[in-house]
Short mmCIF file of C-alpha atoms and ligand atoms in Angstrom, two decimals:
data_model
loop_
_atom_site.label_atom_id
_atom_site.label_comp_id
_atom_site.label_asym_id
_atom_site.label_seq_id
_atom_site.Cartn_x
_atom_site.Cartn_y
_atom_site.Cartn_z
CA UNK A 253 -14.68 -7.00 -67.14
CA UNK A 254 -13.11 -3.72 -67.57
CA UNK A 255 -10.17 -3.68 -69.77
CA UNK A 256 -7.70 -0.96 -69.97
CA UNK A 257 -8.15 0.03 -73.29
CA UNK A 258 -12.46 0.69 -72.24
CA UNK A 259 -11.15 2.44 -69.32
CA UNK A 260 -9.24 5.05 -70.85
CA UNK A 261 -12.62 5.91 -72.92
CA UNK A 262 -14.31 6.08 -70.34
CA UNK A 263 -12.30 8.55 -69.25
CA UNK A 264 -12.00 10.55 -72.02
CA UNK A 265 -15.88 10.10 -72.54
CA UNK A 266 -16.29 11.23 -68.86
CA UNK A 267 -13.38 14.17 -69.71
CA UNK A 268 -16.19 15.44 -72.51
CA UNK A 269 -19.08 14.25 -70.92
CA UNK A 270 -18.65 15.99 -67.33
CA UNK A 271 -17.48 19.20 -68.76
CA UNK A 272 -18.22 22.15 -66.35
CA UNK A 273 -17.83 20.33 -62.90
CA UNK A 274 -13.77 19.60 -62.27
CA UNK A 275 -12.26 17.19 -64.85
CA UNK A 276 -11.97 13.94 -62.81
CA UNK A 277 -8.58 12.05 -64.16
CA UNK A 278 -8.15 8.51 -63.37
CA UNK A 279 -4.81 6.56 -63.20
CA UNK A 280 -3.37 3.63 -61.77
CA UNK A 281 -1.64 3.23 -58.75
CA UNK A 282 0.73 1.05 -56.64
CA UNK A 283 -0.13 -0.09 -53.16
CA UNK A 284 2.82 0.39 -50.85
CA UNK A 285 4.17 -3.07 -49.51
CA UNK A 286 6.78 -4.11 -47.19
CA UNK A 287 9.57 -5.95 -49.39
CA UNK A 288 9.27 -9.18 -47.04
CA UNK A 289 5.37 -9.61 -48.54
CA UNK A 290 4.24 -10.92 -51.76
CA UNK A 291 3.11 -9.10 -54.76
CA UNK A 292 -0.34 -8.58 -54.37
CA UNK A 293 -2.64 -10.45 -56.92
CA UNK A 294 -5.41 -7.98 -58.07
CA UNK A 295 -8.81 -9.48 -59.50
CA UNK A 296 -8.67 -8.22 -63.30
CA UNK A 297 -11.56 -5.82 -63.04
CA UNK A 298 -10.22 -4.15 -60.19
CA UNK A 299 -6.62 -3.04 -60.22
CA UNK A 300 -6.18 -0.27 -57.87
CA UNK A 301 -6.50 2.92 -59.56
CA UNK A 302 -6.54 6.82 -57.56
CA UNK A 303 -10.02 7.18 -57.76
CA UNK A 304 -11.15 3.82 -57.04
CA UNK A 305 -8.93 4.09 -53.58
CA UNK A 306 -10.93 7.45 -53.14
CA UNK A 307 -14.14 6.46 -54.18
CA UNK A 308 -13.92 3.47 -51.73
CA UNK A 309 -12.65 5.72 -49.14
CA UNK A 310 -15.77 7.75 -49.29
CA UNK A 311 -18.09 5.30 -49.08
CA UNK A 312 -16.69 2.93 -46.28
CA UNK A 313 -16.85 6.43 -43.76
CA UNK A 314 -20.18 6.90 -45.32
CA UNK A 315 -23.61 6.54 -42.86
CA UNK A 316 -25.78 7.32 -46.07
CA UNK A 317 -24.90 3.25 -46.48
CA UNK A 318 -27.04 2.15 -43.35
CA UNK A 319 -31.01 1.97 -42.60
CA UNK A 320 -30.66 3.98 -39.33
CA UNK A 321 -28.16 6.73 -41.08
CA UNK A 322 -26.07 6.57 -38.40
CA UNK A 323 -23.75 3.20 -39.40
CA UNK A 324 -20.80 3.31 -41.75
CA UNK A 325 -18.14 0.69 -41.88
CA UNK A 326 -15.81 2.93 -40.08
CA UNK A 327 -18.46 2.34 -37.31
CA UNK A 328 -17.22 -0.96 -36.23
CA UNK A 329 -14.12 -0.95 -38.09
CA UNK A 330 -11.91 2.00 -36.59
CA UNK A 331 -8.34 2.67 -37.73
CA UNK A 332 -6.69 3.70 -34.48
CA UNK A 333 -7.63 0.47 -32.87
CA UNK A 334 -6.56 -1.27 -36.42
CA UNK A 335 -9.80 -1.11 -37.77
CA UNK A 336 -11.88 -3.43 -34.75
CA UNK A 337 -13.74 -1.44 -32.33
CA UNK A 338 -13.00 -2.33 -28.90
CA UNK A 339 -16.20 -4.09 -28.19
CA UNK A 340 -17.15 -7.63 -27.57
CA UNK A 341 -19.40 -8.02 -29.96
CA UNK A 342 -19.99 -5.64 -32.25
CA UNK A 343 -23.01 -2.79 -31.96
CA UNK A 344 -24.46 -2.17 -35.37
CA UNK A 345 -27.76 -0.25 -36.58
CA UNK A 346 -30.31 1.19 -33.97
CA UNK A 347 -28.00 -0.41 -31.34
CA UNK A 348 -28.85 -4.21 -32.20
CA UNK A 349 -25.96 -6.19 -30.96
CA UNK A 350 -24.08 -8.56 -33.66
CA UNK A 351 -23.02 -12.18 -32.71
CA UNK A 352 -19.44 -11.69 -33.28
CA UNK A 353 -16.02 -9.26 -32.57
CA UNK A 354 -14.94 -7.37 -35.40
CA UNK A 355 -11.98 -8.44 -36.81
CA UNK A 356 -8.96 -6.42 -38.47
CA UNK A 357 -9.09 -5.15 -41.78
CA UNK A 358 -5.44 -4.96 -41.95
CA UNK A 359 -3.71 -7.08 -44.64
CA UNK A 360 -6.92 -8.31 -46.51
CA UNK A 361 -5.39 -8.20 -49.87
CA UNK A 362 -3.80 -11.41 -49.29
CA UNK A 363 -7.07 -13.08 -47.66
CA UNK A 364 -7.82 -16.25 -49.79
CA UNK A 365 -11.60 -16.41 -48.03
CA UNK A 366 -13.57 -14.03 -45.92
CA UNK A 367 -15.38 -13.92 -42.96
CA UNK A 368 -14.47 -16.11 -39.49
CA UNK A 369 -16.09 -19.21 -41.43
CA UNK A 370 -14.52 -18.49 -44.70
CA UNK A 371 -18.00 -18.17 -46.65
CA UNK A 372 -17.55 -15.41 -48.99
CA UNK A 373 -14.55 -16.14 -51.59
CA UNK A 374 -14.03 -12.34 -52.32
CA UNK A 375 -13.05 -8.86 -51.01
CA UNK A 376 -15.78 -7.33 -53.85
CA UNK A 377 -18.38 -9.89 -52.64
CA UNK A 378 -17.73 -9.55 -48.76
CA UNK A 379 -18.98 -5.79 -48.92
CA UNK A 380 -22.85 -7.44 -49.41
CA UNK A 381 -22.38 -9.36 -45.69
CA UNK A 382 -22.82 -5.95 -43.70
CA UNK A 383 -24.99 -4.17 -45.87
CA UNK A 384 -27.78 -6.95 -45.73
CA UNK A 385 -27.20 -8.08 -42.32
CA UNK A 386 -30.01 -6.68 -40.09
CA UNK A 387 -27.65 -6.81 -37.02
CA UNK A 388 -24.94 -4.16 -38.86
CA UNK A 389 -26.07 -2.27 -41.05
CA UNK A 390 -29.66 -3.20 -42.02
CA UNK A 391 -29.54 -1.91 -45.84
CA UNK A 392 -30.72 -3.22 -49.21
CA UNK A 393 -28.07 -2.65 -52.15
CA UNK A 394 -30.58 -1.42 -54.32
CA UNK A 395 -31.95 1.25 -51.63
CA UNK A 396 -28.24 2.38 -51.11
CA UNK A 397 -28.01 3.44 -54.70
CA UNK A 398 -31.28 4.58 -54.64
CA UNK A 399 -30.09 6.85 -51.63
CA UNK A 400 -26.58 7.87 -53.65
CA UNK A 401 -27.34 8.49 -57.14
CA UNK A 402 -28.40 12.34 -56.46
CA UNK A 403 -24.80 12.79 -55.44
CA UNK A 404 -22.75 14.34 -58.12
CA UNK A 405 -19.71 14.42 -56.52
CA UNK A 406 -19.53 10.51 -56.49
CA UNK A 407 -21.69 9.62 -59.65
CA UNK A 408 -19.20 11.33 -60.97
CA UNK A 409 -16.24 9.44 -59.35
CA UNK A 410 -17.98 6.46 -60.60
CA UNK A 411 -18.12 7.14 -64.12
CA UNK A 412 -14.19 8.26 -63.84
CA UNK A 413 -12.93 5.54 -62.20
CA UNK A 414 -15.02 2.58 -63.49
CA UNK A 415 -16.82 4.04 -66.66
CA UNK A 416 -19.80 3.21 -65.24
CA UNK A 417 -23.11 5.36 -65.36
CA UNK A 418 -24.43 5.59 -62.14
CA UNK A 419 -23.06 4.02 -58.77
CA UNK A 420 -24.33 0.44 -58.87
CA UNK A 421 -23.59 -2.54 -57.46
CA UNK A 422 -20.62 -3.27 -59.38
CA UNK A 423 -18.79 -0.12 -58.43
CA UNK A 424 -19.76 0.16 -55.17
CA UNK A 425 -18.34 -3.06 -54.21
CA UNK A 426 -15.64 -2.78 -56.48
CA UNK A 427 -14.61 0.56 -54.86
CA UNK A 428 -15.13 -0.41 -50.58
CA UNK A 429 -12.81 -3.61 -51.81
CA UNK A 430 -10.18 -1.38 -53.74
CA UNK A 431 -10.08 0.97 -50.73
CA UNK A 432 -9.43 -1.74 -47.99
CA UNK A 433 -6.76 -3.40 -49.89
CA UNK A 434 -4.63 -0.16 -49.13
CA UNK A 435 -5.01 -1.28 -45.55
CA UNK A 436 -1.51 -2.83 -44.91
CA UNK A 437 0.52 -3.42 -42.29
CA UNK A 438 4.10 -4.43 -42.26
CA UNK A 439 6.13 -2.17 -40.24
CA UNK A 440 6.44 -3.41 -36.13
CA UNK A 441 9.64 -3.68 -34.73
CA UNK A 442 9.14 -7.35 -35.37
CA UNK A 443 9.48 -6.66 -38.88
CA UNK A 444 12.27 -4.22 -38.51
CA UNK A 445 14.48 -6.78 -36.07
CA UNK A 446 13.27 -9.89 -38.44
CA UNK A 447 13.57 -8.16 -41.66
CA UNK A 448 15.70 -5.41 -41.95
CA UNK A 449 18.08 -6.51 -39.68
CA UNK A 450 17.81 -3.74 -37.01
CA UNK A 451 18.49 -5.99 -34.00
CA UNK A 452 18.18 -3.53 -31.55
CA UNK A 453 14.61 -3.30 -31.89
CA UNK A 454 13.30 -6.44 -29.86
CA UNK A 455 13.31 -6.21 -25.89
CA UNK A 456 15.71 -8.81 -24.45
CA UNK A 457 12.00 -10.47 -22.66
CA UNK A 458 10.51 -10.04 -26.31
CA UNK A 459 12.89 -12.13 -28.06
CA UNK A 460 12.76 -14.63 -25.06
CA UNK A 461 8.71 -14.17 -26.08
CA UNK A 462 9.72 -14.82 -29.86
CA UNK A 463 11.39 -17.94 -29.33
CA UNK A 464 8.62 -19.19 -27.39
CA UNK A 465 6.21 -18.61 -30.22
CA UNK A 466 8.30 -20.07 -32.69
CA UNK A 467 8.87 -23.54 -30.04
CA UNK A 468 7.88 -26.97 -30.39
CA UNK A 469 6.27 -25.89 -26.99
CA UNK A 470 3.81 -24.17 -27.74
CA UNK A 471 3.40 -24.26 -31.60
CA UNK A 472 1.95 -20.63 -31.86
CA UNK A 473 3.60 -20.30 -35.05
CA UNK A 474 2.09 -23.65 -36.88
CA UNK A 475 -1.60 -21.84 -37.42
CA UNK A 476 -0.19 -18.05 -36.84
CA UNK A 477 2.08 -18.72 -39.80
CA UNK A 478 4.11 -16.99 -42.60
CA UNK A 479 4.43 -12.86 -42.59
CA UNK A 480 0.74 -12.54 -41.48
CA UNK A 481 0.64 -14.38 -38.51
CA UNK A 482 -1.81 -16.85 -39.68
CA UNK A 483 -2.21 -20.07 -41.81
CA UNK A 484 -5.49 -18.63 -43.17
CA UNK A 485 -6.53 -22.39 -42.13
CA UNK A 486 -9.67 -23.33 -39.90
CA UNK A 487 -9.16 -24.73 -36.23
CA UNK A 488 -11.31 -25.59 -33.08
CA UNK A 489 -9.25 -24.60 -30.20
CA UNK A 490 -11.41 -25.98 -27.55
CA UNK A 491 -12.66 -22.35 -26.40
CA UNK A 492 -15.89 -24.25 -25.74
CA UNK A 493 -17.07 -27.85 -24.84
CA UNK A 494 -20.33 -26.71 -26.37
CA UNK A 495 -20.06 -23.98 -29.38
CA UNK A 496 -23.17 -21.16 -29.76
CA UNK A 497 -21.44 -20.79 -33.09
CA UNK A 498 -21.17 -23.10 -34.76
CA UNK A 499 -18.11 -21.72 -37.40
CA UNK A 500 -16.88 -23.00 -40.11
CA UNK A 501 -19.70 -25.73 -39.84
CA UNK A 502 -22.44 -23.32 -41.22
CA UNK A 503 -20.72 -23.23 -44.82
CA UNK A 504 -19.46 -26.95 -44.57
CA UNK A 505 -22.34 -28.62 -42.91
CA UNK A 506 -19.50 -30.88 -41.95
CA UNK A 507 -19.81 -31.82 -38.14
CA UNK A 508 -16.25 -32.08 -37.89
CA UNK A 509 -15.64 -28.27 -38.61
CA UNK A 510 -18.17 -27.43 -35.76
CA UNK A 511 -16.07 -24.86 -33.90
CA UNK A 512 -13.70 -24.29 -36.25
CA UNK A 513 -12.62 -20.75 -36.87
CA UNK A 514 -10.16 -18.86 -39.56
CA UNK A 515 -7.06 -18.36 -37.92
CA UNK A 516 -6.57 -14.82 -36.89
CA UNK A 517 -3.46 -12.58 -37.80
CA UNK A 518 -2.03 -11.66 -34.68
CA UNK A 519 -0.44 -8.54 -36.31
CA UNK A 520 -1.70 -4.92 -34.65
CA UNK A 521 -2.94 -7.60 -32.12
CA UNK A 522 -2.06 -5.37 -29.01
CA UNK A 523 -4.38 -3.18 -30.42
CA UNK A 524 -7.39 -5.28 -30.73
CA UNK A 525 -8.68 -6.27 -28.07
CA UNK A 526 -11.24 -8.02 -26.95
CA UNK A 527 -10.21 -11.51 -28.43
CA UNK A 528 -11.81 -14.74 -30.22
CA UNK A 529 -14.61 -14.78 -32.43
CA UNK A 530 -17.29 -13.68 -29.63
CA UNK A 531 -14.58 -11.47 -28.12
CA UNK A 532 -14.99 -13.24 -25.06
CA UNK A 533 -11.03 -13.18 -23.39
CA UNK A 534 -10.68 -9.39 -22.90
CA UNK A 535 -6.71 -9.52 -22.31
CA UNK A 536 -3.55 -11.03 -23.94
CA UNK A 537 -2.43 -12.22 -20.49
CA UNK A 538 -5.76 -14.00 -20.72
CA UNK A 539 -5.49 -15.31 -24.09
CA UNK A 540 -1.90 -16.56 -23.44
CA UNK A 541 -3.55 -18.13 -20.09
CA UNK A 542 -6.22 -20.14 -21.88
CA UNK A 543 -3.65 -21.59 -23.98
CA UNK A 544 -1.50 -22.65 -21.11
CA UNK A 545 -4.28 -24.47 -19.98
CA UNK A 546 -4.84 -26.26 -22.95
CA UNK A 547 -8.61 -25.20 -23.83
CA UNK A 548 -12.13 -26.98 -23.05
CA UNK A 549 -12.54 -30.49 -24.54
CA UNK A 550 -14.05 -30.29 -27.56
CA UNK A 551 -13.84 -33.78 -30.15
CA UNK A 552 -12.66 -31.42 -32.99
CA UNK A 553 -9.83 -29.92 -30.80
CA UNK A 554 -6.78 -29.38 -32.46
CA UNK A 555 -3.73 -31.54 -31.14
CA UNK A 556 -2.33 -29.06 -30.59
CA UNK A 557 -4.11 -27.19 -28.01
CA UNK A 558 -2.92 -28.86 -24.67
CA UNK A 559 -1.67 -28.02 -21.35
CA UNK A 560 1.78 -25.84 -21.78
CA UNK A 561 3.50 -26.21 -18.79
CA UNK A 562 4.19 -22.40 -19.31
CA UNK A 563 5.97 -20.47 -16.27
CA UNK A 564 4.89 -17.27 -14.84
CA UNK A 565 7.96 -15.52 -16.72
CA UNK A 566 6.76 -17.09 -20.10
CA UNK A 567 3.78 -16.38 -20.39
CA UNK A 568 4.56 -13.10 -19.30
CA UNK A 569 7.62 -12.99 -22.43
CA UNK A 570 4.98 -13.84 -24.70
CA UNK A 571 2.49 -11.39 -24.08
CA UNK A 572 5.85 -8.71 -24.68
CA UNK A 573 6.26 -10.17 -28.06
CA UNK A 574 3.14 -10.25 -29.18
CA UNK A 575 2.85 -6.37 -28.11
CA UNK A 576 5.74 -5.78 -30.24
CA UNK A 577 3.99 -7.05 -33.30
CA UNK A 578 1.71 -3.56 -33.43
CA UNK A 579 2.37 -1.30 -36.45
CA UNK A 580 2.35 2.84 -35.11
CA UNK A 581 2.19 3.99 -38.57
CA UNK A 582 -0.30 1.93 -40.05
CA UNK A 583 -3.01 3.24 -37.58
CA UNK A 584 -2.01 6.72 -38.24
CA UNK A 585 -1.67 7.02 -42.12
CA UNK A 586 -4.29 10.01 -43.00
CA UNK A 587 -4.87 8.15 -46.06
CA UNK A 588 -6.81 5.68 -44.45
CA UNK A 589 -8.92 8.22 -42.23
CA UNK A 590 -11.81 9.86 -43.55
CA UNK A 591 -12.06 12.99 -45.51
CA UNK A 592 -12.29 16.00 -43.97
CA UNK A 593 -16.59 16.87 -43.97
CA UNK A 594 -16.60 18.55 -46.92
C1 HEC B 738 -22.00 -3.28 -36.92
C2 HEC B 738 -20.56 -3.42 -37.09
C3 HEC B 738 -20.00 -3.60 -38.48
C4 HEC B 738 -20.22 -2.82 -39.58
C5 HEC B 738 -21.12 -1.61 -39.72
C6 HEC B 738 -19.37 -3.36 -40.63
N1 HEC B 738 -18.67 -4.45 -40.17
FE1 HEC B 738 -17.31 -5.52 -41.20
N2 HEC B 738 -17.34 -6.93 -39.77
C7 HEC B 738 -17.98 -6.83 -38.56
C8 HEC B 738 -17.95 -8.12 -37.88
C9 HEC B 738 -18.56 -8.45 -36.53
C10 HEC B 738 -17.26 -9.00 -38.75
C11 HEC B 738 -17.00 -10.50 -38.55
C12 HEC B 738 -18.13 -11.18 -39.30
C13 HEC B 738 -17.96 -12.64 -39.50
O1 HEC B 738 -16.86 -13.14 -39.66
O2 HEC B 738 -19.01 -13.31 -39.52
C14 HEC B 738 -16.87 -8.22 -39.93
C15 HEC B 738 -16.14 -8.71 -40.99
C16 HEC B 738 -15.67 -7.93 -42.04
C17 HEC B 738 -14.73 -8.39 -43.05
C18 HEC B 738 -14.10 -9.76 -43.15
C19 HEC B 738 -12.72 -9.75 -42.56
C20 HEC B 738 -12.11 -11.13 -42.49
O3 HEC B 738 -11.08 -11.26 -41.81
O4 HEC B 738 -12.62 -12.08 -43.09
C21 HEC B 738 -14.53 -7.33 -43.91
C22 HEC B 738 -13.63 -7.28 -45.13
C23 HEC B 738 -15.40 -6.24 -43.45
N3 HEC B 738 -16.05 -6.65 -42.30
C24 HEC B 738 -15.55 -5.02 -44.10
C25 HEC B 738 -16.64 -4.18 -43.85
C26 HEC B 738 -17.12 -3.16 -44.77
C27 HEC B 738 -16.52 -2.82 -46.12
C28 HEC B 738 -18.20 -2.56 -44.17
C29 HEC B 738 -19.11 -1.48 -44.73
C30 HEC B 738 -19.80 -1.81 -45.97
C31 HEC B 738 -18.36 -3.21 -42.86
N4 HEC B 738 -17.41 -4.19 -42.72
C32 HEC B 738 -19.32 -2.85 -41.92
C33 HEC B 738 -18.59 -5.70 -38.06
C34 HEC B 738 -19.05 -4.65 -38.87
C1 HEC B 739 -4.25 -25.04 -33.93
C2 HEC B 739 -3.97 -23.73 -34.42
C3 HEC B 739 -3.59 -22.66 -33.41
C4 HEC B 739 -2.55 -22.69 -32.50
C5 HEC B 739 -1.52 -23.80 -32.27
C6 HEC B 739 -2.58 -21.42 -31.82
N1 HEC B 739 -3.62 -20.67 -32.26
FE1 HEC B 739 -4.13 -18.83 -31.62
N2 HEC B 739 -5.87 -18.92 -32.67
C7 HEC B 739 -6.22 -19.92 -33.54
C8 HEC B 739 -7.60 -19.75 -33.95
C9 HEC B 739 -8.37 -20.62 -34.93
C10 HEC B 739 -8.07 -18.61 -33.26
C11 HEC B 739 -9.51 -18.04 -33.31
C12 HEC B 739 -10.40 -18.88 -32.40
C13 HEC B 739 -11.80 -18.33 -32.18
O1 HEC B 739 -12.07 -17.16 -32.46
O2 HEC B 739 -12.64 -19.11 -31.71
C14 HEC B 739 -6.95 -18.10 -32.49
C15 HEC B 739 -6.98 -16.93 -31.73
C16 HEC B 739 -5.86 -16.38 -31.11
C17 HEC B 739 -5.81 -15.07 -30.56
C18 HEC B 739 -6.95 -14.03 -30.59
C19 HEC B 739 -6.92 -13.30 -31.93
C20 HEC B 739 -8.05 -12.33 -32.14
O3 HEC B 739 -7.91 -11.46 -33.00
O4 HEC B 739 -9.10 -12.45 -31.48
C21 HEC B 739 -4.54 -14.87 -30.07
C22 HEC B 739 -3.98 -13.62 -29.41
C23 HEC B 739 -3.81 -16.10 -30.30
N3 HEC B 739 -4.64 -17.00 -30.94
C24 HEC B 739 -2.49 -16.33 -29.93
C25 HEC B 739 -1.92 -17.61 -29.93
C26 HEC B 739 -0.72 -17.97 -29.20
C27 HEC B 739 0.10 -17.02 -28.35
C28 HEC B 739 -0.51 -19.31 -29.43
C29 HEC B 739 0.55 -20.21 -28.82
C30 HEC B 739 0.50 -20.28 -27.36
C31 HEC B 739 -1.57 -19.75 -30.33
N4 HEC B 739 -2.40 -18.71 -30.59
C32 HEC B 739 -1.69 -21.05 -30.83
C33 HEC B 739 -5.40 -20.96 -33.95
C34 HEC B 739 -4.27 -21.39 -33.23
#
């Protein structure tokens, strides 16, 4: 645990200690929220500091962290498209293809669990999923650092912004999680009609759209909950009769979670496409079609999954809103792009 009292010795060891090369200066930082979220809840060894953000920055757009050299996490998770990339599954190392779509990294510092099963309980601990995984980016922690450590440049951000020797687990995790929890998004014209009272901002067909989602129709809003869109709860929405993946079932071994997947934000969702754990609906028209149908029959289907009744013009107003729910400046803050090659 890293206290603030050890941190500021650290840095004024580092301030004496890496004497020749530029004095590195850590201090803490707020993360920039929308006043209609709550505070943020920082784990205690990792409040956000400048050069943790920067650190973290430099390492998630870094290929150095996969087998191949050619695989970063800004591979599969690219900011203009809201950090997905626009495949259906996602293409990792030497072009071995993954299982599942990558989802948005938008909003994460609220996440209670990780991962479309909801396996891993932390942001710090999540960063160890892609690094191992053969499928993304093939990589052993220990041959990562073995790979870094001749780096100055970010031994030394290490030792400033963690008072740590070397980059090591701790602070490389620490760091990738510190980084992404910059990553929100609050600022669609859904947020400016709902929340700052700018009513001119929603469509006349998007606020038809709106009221849809919010209906005892179609219930949209009952998992896609709250200011993120999403209940972080775990549903089957009978996408299949039979499941290849299994969800939340492989960290439950529950049969009755079989199919079961974390509810996804829907925020930036215009940008995200293709949809659903596999990505297997490529379009929102399509999405909003499946649910009109009412999905496959599956035993764990949700109740509420059932034939709509949904006209043409509906389903149409629906798709409008949920294109109004994308955030223009989140995908095109330069603080979330890499650095410039240096
Ligand atoms: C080869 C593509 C690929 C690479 C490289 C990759 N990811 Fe992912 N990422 C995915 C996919 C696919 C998922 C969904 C996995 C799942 O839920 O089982 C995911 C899930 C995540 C999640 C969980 C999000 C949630 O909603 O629970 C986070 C956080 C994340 N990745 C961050 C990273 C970081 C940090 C790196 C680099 C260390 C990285 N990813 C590298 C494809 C990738
Ligand atoms: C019972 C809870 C529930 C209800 C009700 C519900 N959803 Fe979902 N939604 C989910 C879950 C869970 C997923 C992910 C399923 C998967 O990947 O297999 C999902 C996925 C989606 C996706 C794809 C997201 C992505 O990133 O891939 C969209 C879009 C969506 N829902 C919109 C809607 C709309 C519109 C409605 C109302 C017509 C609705 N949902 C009703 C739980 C629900």
């Amino acid at each position: 645990m890293m206290r603030r009292g050890r941190l500021m010795l650290a840095l004024a060891a580092c301030l004496v200690a890496c004497g020749g090369s530029a004095l590195l200066q850590d201090e803490a930082v707020g993360i920039k929220i929308p006043a209609h979220f709550p505070a943020i809840d920082f784990p205690e060894d990792n409040a956000p500091t400048r050069l943790r953000i920067e650190l973290g920055r430099r390492l998630f757009y870094d290929t150095r962290l996969s087998a191949d050299g050619n695989t970063s996490c800004g591979t599969c998770h690219v900011l203009s498209a809201a950090f997905t990339d626009g495949r259906r599954v996602s293409e990792g190392m030497q072009h071995h293809t993954g299982k599942r779509n990558a989802p948005t990294l938008a909003n994460l510092a609220w996440m209670p669990r990780f991962m479309m099963e909801g396996g891993v309980p932390t942001l710090e601990l999540q960063a160890l999923a892609p690094l191992h995984d053969t499928l993304e980016m093939g990589f052993n922690m220990m041959e990562v650092i073995e790979k870094l450590k001749h780096d100055e440049a970010l031994t030394a951000l290490a030792r400033a912004a963690y008072g740590r020797d070397t980059l090591d687990p701790f602070v490389i995790t620490r760091s990738l999680a510190a980084f992404q929890r910059t990553m929100v998004s609050g600022d669609s014209r859904y947020d400016r009609y709902a929340f700052e009272g700018k009513k001119d901002q929603l469509s006349e067909q998007e606020l038809r759209g709106l009221e849809l989602f919010i209906s005892e129709k179609t219930r949209c809003s009952e998992c896609h909950s709250g200011v993120f869109f999403t209940d972080f709860g775990f549903h089957n929405i009978g996408l299949y009769e039979a499941y290849a993946d299994r969800g939340r079932e492989r960290v439950t071994y529950d049969s009755l979670d079989m199919g079961k997947f974390k509810t996804p934000t829907l925020r930036n969702i215009g940008l995200t496409s293709p949809y659903m754990h596999d990505g297997s609906i490529a379009s929102l028209e399509e999405v909003v079609e499946f649910y009109n149908a009412g999905g496959r029959n599956h035993v764990n289907k949700d109740m509420r999954i059932h034939p709509l009744g949904l006209s043409a013009q509906e389903m149409e107003d629906l798709v409008a809103f949920l294109n109004a729910l994308t955030d223009w400046n989140f995908v095109q803050r330069t603080d979330l792009m890499p650095y410039e090659t240096e």
